[in-house]
Every structure is written in structure tokens, then in C-alpha cells.
């Protein structure tokens, strides 16, 4: 092949092993997932001093807690004495007391006391504290990062914080209305790739493509380590739920901010926020948590109806797609095909997958 032909050779998708090899998943768990910003929970779960909840990142048990000073902190869920886990689930505590030997910690993580510790020569209580974890509050959404030297979220995802406030003016007053758990029998990257292109939408998502958006206006562009989805809403007479275009500048817009590697904010026309949170189980399974939010968590017939419509159409349609792709990736007959990279971008182009697969390859190969 001459140099010109090689330069024009199409970019091919990732080899199947990136999705199917358990060793690659383990490398991602120990590397990528431990050094990127991962969704922990919502600030409304820890509204009062002492409120806490547990969560998991990269196989580590962690917890968030609201301190008496008003600060929300995160720690590894492990006692510094003999390694028993401190808390389970969610609750409220004036002190963190280990169930094993009753060593107790302040809500700041500092050791308070332990039975008979004063009898230990040279015991220095001030030198013992829970191991902290980086935590950021992103419009009420709490993200944690196991890498103490990680760049802040605004560096990873430039512009996303301000843009979300423009598209969802009430975002700081939102609370979860419901979270829906959607198991998918596929690798987490298969599910995220499917989310990150709309090349398949007109064929596979008729309700979404005709009753929510105008596919011909759909585009996805990288923005730091964020993939920004933009499109217009369907004509009002075709919308599947009512919206008030006069409410604000973005009432008629759809947009999405996928935050690499496992979370997305999605704003439907009418400034309705929902989220995707991918939780990788193993190389062959992922759970997608779909969140829906309203001001103060108040019930909303429109949001409930939209959630039901979304679950019965787009979500169900995607489950079949991603599970079929994962089965296909295990076929000896599969050879990675070329990505459709249209210089004009748009809905019929996979330029967003090019960015996504570059991040995926870098996470494994460096």
C-alpha cells in the first residue's frame, strides 16, 4: 500500500478484545476507574449534619458524610484499627463508631477514641484519621475521584458546569424524583458507545426521533473529556409531552453532557433533567442508573410520563441493541469495521466514537 493510500485508509473500530477480555476490564478497574471522576450520589442524600451514604468506585467501598461544619466529605469505608468497614447503606451518625472494636471517629475523619488506647505507649491519637477521597459538588451532584492529584472537574469538562446552569436554570434546587436501575448484558463501553452516537436513532428509536428531537439537527462534539450532544426539539405538534417555549432561552432545546467515563447529564425540551450513571459489574455486565429530577423532588405528572415513555421505548430498544453487539463482539467472524467519519459531522457520522475510542484505548494502552 502506498503512502497516499495508507493516509486515506479508514479508521477502524476497536478490536473486540477491548470489550470482551476480563484482563482489560481488570486493568480499567484498577486504573481508569480509580483516577477519573465518578458519580457518588446527590447532595440531597446528605442534607443534614451526620447524614451519610455508602457507594463504590473501582471495587472500593466509600462513603459521603455531611460534617457538623457543613462540609460534605468522602472517605474510604475502613477503620484504621483492624480494617472493619465502618458504615453500611445510609443513615445519620453523630460519631462514626466501628462495629468491631468501637473505635470512634469525628465526622471530619479524625480519631476520637478507642477502648483502652491510652494504655498503649506512645499512642498518638492525632496521627490517626480516616483516609479521605476527593469529592466535588457539581450542581448538587457529588463526584469522587480516588486520585488525590486529579485535575478538577472544570478542567476535565470545560464549560459543562455553566452550560448546565443555562439549560436547567433550576438545577441547584433539584432533587431526585426517581432512579431506575437498568441491567444490560454487555460491556460498559458497548453501552456508552451506543449512547454516544445517534447514527442508529432514526432506525431504532422512532419515538425519540419523531416525538422528542429533530434528528437532522443532532450533533455530538468533544469538549475536553466531555461529549456534548446538541439538537432541536421536534415540532410542537409532534412533541410527545407539553413544553412552554416562553419559559427561558433553552426551553425548546435538547442537550446532553457525557462526562467520561461513566456519567451523563441529559436535558430534554422543557428543561427536564435526567441522568445516566453506568456501573460496570464485570467485562460482560453493566447496570445503568437512570435518574429523573424535579425542584425539591416534587411529584410531576409530566416527568413521570416522560420517564415511563423513555423506559418503554428508547431504553428498551437500546437494551436489545447493546446486548446483540456484545454477543457479536464474541463472534470469531467479527472484524472491526470502519467508522463513518463525515467531515460535516452530524447525525450520520461517528466522529464522537472516534474520540471515545481514543480515550478507551489510552486507558488500557497508555
Coordinates of C-alpha atoms in Angstrom, one line a residue:
X1 CA 0.0 0.0 0.0
X2 CA 1.5 3.4 -1.0
X3 CA 1.7 6.3 1.5
X4 CA -1.3 8.2 0.0
X5 CA -3.5 5.1 0.2
X6 CA -2.3 4.5 3.7
X7 CA -3.2 8.1 4.7
X8 CA -6.7 7.6 3.3
X9 CA -7.3 4.3 4.9
X10 CA -10.5 4.4 7.0
X11 CA -10.3 4.4 10.8
X12 CA -11.5 1.1 12.2
X13 CA -13.3 0.4 15.4
X14 CA -11.5 -1.1 18.4
X15 CA -10.6 -4.8 18.4
X16 CA -13.2 -6.9 20.2
X17 CA -10.8 -7.8 23.0
X18 CA -11.2 -4.2 24.4
X19 CA -14.8 -5.2 25.3
X20 CA -14.6 -8.9 26.0
X21 CA -11.2 -9.6 27.7
X22 CA -11.6 -9.8 31.5
X23 CA -8.0 -8.8 31.9
X24 CA -8.7 -5.5 30.2
X25 CA -11.7 -4.9 32.4
X26 CA -9.5 -5.5 35.5
X27 CA -6.9 -3.1 34.1
X28 CA -9.6 -0.5 33.7
X29 CA -10.9 -1.1 37.2
X30 CA -7.5 -0.6 38.8
X31 CA -6.5 2.3 36.5
X32 CA -9.1 4.3 34.6
X33 CA -12.0 4.0 37.1
X34 CA -9.6 4.8 40.0
X35 CA -8.3 8.0 38.5
X36 CA -11.4 9.6 36.9
X37 CA -14.4 11.5 38.3
X38 CA -17.2 9.0 39.3
X39 CA -20.7 9.8 40.4
X40 CA -21.2 9.1 44.1
X41 CA -24.7 10.4 44.8
X42 CA -26.8 13.5 45.2
X43 CA -26.3 16.2 47.9
X44 CA -29.9 15.8 48.9
X45 CA -28.9 12.4 50.4
X46 CA -26.8 14.2 52.9
X47 CA -28.7 17.3 53.7
X48 CA -28.3 17.3 57.5
X49 CA -25.1 17.1 59.6
X50 CA -24.4 13.4 60.2
X51 CA -26.2 12.2 57.1
X52 CA -24.2 9.7 55.2
X53 CA -24.4 7.1 52.4
X54 CA -22.1 4.5 51.0
X55 CA -21.1 4.0 47.4
X56 CA -18.5 2.1 45.4
X57 CA -15.8 3.0 42.9
X58 CA -13.3 0.6 41.3
X59 CA -14.2 -2.1 43.8
X60 CA -13.6 0.2 46.8
X61 CA -16.3 0.8 49.4
X62 CA -16.5 4.5 50.2
X63 CA -19.0 6.9 52.0
X64 CA -20.0 10.5 51.9
X65 CA -20.9 12.3 55.1
X66 CA -22.2 15.8 55.9
X67 CA -20.0 17.3 58.6
X68 CA -21.1 19.5 61.5
X69 CA -19.2 22.3 59.8
X70 CA -21.5 22.0 56.8
X71 CA -18.8 20.4 54.5
X72 CA -19.5 17.2 52.6
X73 CA -16.6 14.8 52.8
X74 CA -15.8 11.4 51.4
X75 CA -13.7 8.6 53.0
X76 CA -12.7 5.0 52.3
X77 CA -15.1 2.9 54.3
X78 CA -12.5 1.2 56.5
X79 CA -11.5 1.6 60.1
X80 CA -7.8 2.4 60.7
X81 CA -7.5 0.0 63.5
X82 CA -8.2 -3.5 62.2
X83 CA -9.9 -2.7 58.8
X84 CA -13.5 -3.4 59.6
X85 CA -16.0 -1.4 57.4
X86 CA -17.4 1.5 59.4
X87 CA -20.9 2.0 57.9
X88 CA -23.5 0.3 55.7
X89 CA -26.1 1.8 53.4
X90 CA -27.2 5.2 54.5
X91 CA -28.2 6.9 57.8
X92 CA -27.2 9.6 60.3
X93 CA -24.5 9.5 62.9
X94 CA -23.2 11.9 65.5
X95 CA -20.0 9.9 65.5
X96 CA -18.6 7.2 63.3
X97 CA -18.2 4.1 65.5
X98 CA -16.6 1.0 64.2
X99 CA -18.7 -2.1 64.9
X100 CA -15.7 -4.3 65.6
X101 CA -13.9 -2.7 68.5
X102 CA -15.8 0.6 69.0
X103 CA -13.1 2.9 67.8
X104 CA -14.8 6.2 67.1
X105 CA -14.2 9.0 64.6
X106 CA -15.4 12.6 64.3
X107 CA -17.3 13.4 61.2
X108 CA -14.1 15.1 59.9
X109 CA -12.5 11.6 59.9
X110 CA -10.2 12.3 62.9
X111 CA -10.0 9.6 65.5
X112 CA -11.8 10.5 68.7
X113 CA -11.2 7.5 70.9
X114 CA -10.9 3.7 71.3
X115 CA -11.3 1.4 74.3
X116 CA -8.1 1.3 76.3
X117 CA -6.0 3.1 73.7
X118 CA -4.4 5.3 76.4
X119 CA -2.6 2.2 77.8
X120 CA -0.6 2.0 74.6
X121 CA 2.9 3.6 75.0
X122 CA 3.4 6.4 72.5
X123 CA -0.2 6.3 71.2
X124 CA -0.8 9.5 69.2
X125 CA -4.5 9.9 68.6
X126 CA -3.9 13.0 66.4
X127 CA -1.9 10.9 63.9
X128 CA -4.8 8.6 63.1
X129 CA -7.7 9.5 60.8
X130 CA -9.8 8.0 58.1
X131 CA -8.4 8.1 54.5
X132 CA -10.1 10.9 52.6
X133 CA -11.2 10.8 49.0
X134 CA -11.5 13.8 46.6
X135 CA -15.1 14.9 46.3
X136 CA -16.7 17.7 44.2
X137 CA -20.2 19.1 44.3
X138 CA -21.3 19.7 40.7
X139 CA -24.7 21.5 40.9
X140 CA -25.7 19.1 43.7
X141 CA -24.3 16.0 42.1
X142 CA -21.4 14.6 44.1
X143 CA -18.5 13.1 42.2
X144 CA -15.5 11.4 43.8
X145 CA -12.0 10.6 42.5
X146 CA -9.6 8.1 44.1
X147 CA -6.6 10.0 42.6
X148 CA -5.6 12.7 45.1
X149 CA -3.8 14.6 42.3
X150 CA -6.6 14.5 39.8
X151 CA -7.4 17.7 37.9
X152 CA -10.6 19.3 39.0
X153 CA -13.9 18.6 37.1
X154 CA -13.9 22.0 35.4
X155 CA -10.6 21.1 33.8
X156 CA -11.8 17.7 32.7
X157 CA -15.1 19.0 31.4
X158 CA -14.6 22.7 30.4
X159 CA -17.8 24.8 30.2
X160 CA -20.1 22.0 31.3
X161 CA -20.9 23.5 34.7
X162 CA -22.0 26.9 33.3
X163 CA -23.8 25.3 30.3
X164 CA -25.9 23.1 32.6
X165 CA -27.0 26.1 34.6
X166 CA -28.1 27.8 31.4
X167 CA -30.1 24.8 30.2
X168 CA -31.5 23.9 33.6
X169 CA -31.9 27.2 35.5
X170 CA -33.4 25.4 38.5
X171 CA -30.6 22.8 38.7
X172 CA -29.4 23.7 42.1
X173 CA -32.9 23.2 43.6
X174 CA -33.4 19.8 42.0
X175 CA -33.7 16.6 44.0
X176 CA -34.2 13.0 42.7
X177 CA -37.7 12.1 41.8
X178 CA -36.8 8.5 40.9
X179 CA -33.8 6.4 40.0
X180 CA -34.4 3.4 37.6
X181 CA -31.9 0.5 37.5
X182 CA -31.4 -1.0 34.1
X183 CA -29.2 -4.1 33.9
X184 CA -27.6 -4.7 30.5
X185 CA -25.7 -7.9 29.5
X186 CA -22.8 -6.1 27.8
X187 CA -19.5 -4.5 28.4
X188 CA -19.9 -0.9 29.8
X189 CA -18.1 0.5 26.8
X190 CA -20.6 -1.1 24.4
X191 CA -23.4 0.7 26.2
X192 CA -21.6 4.0 26.3
X193 CA -20.7 3.9 22.6
X194 CA -24.4 3.3 21.8
X195 CA -25.3 6.3 24.0
X196 CA -22.6 8.4 22.3
X197 CA -23.9 8.3 18.7
X198 CA -27.3 8.9 17.1
X199 CA -26.4 7.3 13.8
X200 CA -28.7 4.5 15.0
X201 CA -31.5 6.8 16.3
X202 CA -33.8 7.2 13.2
X203 CA -33.8 3.5 12.6
X204 CA -34.1 2.2 16.2
X205 CA -35.7 5.0 18.2
X206 CA -38.9 6.2 16.4
X207 CA -40.5 7.8 19.4
X208 CA -37.3 9.7 20.4
X209 CA -36.5 10.6 16.8
X210 CA -40.0 11.9 15.9
X211 CA -41.6 12.9 19.3
X212 CA -38.6 14.5 21.1
X213 CA -35.9 15.7 18.7
X214 CA -35.2 16.6 15.1
X215 CA -32.5 14.0 14.1
X216 CA -31.3 16.1 11.2
X217 CA -30.1 18.7 13.7
X218 CA -28.3 16.2 16.0
X219 CA -24.6 16.6 16.6
X220 CA -22.0 15.4 19.2
X221 CA -18.7 17.2 19.7
X222 CA -15.9 16.6 22.2
X223 CA -15.4 19.3 24.9
X224 CA -12.4 18.3 26.9
X225 CA -13.3 14.8 28.2
X226 CA -17.0 15.6 27.7
X227 CA -19.0 14.7 24.7
X228 CA -21.6 17.4 24.1
X229 CA -24.8 16.4 22.4
X230 CA -27.0 19.1 20.8
X231 CA -30.2 19.1 18.8
X232 CA -33.5 20.9 18.4
X233 CA -36.8 19.6 19.8
X234 CA -39.5 18.2 17.5
X235 CA -42.1 20.5 16.1
X236 CA -44.5 21.3 18.9
X237 CA -47.4 19.5 17.3
X238 CA -45.3 16.3 17.3
X239 CA -43.9 16.6 20.8
X240 CA -44.9 13.7 23.0
X241 CA -45.4 16.0 26.0
X242 CA -46.2 19.7 26.5
X243 CA -43.5 22.3 26.9
X244 CA -43.6 26.1 27.4
X245 CA -41.1 27.7 24.9
X246 CA -41.5 31.1 26.6
X247 CA -40.2 29.7 29.9
X248 CA -36.5 30.5 29.1
X249 CA -34.0 30.6 26.3
X250 CA -33.4 26.8 26.2
X251 CA -36.9 25.6 26.9
X252 CA -37.1 24.2 23.3
X253 CA -33.6 22.6 23.3
X254 CA -32.3 19.1 23.9
X255 CA -28.7 18.7 25.0
X256 CA -26.5 16.2 26.8
X257 CA -23.2 16.3 28.5
X258 CA -21.5 12.9 28.7
X259 CA -18.7 13.1 31.3
X260 CA -16.1 10.4 30.5
X261 CA -16.1 7.7 31.5
X262 CA -19.5 6.8 33.1
X263 CA -22.0 9.6 33.6
X264 CA -24.2 11.9 31.5
X265 CA -26.5 14.8 32.2
X266 CA -29.3 14.8 29.7
X267 CA -31.7 17.8 29.3
X268 CA -35.0 17.2 27.5
X269 CA -37.0 20.1 26.0
X270 CA -38.8 21.8 28.8
X271 CA -35.6 21.9 30.9
X272 CA -36.2 18.4 32.2
X273 CA -33.1 16.9 33.6
X274 CA -32.3 13.2 33.7
X275 CA -29.0 11.4 34.1
X276 CA -27.3 8.2 33.1
X277 CA -24.8 6.5 35.5
X278 CA -23.1 3.4 34.3
X279 CA -21.8 1.0 36.9
X280 CA -19.5 -1.7 35.4
X281 CA -20.1 -5.1 37.0
X282 CA -17.6 -7.2 35.0
X283 CA -16.5 -7.5 31.4
X284 CA -19.9 -8.8 30.4
X285 CA -22.3 -6.8 32.5
X286 CA -23.2 -3.2 33.3
X287 CA -26.0 -1.5 35.3
X288 CA -27.3 1.8 34.0
X289 CA -29.0 4.0 36.7
X290 CA -31.4 6.5 35.1
X291 CA -32.2 9.4 37.3
X292 CA -35.1 11.9 37.0
X293 CA -35.2 15.1 38.9
X294 CA -37.7 17.9 39.9
X295 CA -37.5 21.0 42.0
X296 CA -37.4 19.8 45.6
X297 CA -38.2 16.2 44.4
X298 CA -41.9 17.2 44.0
X299 CA -44.0 14.8 42.0
X300 CA -44.6 15.7 38.4
X301 CA -47.0 14.0 36.1
X302 CA -45.1 15.2 33.0
X303 CA -41.8 13.9 34.3
X304 CA -43.3 10.6 35.4
X305 CA -44.9 10.2 32.0
X306 CA -41.7 11.0 30.2
X307 CA -39.8 8.5 32.4
X308 CA -42.3 5.8 31.6
X309 CA -42.2 6.7 27.8
X310 CA -38.4 6.7 27.8
X311 CA -38.2 3.4 29.7
X312 CA -40.7 1.7 27.4
X313 CA -39.1 3.0 24.1
X314 CA -35.5 4.3 24.0
X315 CA -34.2 2.3 27.0
X316 CA -35.8 -1.0 26.0
X317 CA -34.8 -0.5 22.4
X318 CA -31.2 0.1 23.5
X319 CA -31.0 -2.9 25.7
X320 CA -31.6 -5.2 22.7
X321 CA -29.1 -3.3 20.6
X322 CA -26.2 -3.3 23.1
X323 CA -26.7 -6.9 24.1
X324 CA -26.7 -8.0 20.5
X325 CA -23.5 -6.0 19.8
X326 CA -21.8 -7.7 22.8
X327 CA -22.7 -11.1 21.6
X328 CA -21.4 -10.1 18.2
X329 CA -18.1 -9.0 19.6
X330 CA -17.5 -12.5 20.8
X331 CA -18.0 -14.0 17.4
X332 CA -14.9 -15.3 15.6
X333 CA -16.5 -13.9 12.4
X334 CA -16.2 -10.2 13.6
X335 CA -13.6 -8.0 12.0
X336 CA -13.6 -4.3 13.2
X337 CA -15.2 -2.2 10.5
X338 CA -14.5 1.4 9.5
X339 CA -16.1 4.2 11.5
X340 CA -18.3 6.5 9.4
X341 CA -16.4 9.8 9.8
X342 CA -18.3 12.6 7.9
X343 CA -16.2 15.9 7.8
X344 CA -19.6 17.7 8.2
X345 CA -20.3 15.7 11.4
X346 CA -24.0 15.5 12.1
X347 CA -26.3 12.6 13.0
X348 CA -25.0 10.2 10.3
X349 CA -21.4 10.5 11.5
X350 CA -19.4 8.6 14.1
X351 CA -16.8 11.2 14.9
X352 CA -17.9 11.1 18.6
X353 CA -17.0 7.4 18.6
X354 CA -13.5 8.3 17.3
X355 CA -12.9 10.5 20.4
X356 CA -14.5 7.9 22.7
X357 CA -12.4 5.0 21.4
X358 CA -9.3 7.1 21.6
X359 CA -10.0 7.6 25.4
X360 CA -10.8 3.9 25.7
X361 CA -7.5 2.8 24.0
X362 CA -5.4 5.3 26.1
X363 CA -7.0 4.0 29.3
X364 CA -5.7 0.5 28.5
X365 CA -2.6 1.0 26.4
X366 CA -1.4 4.3 27.8

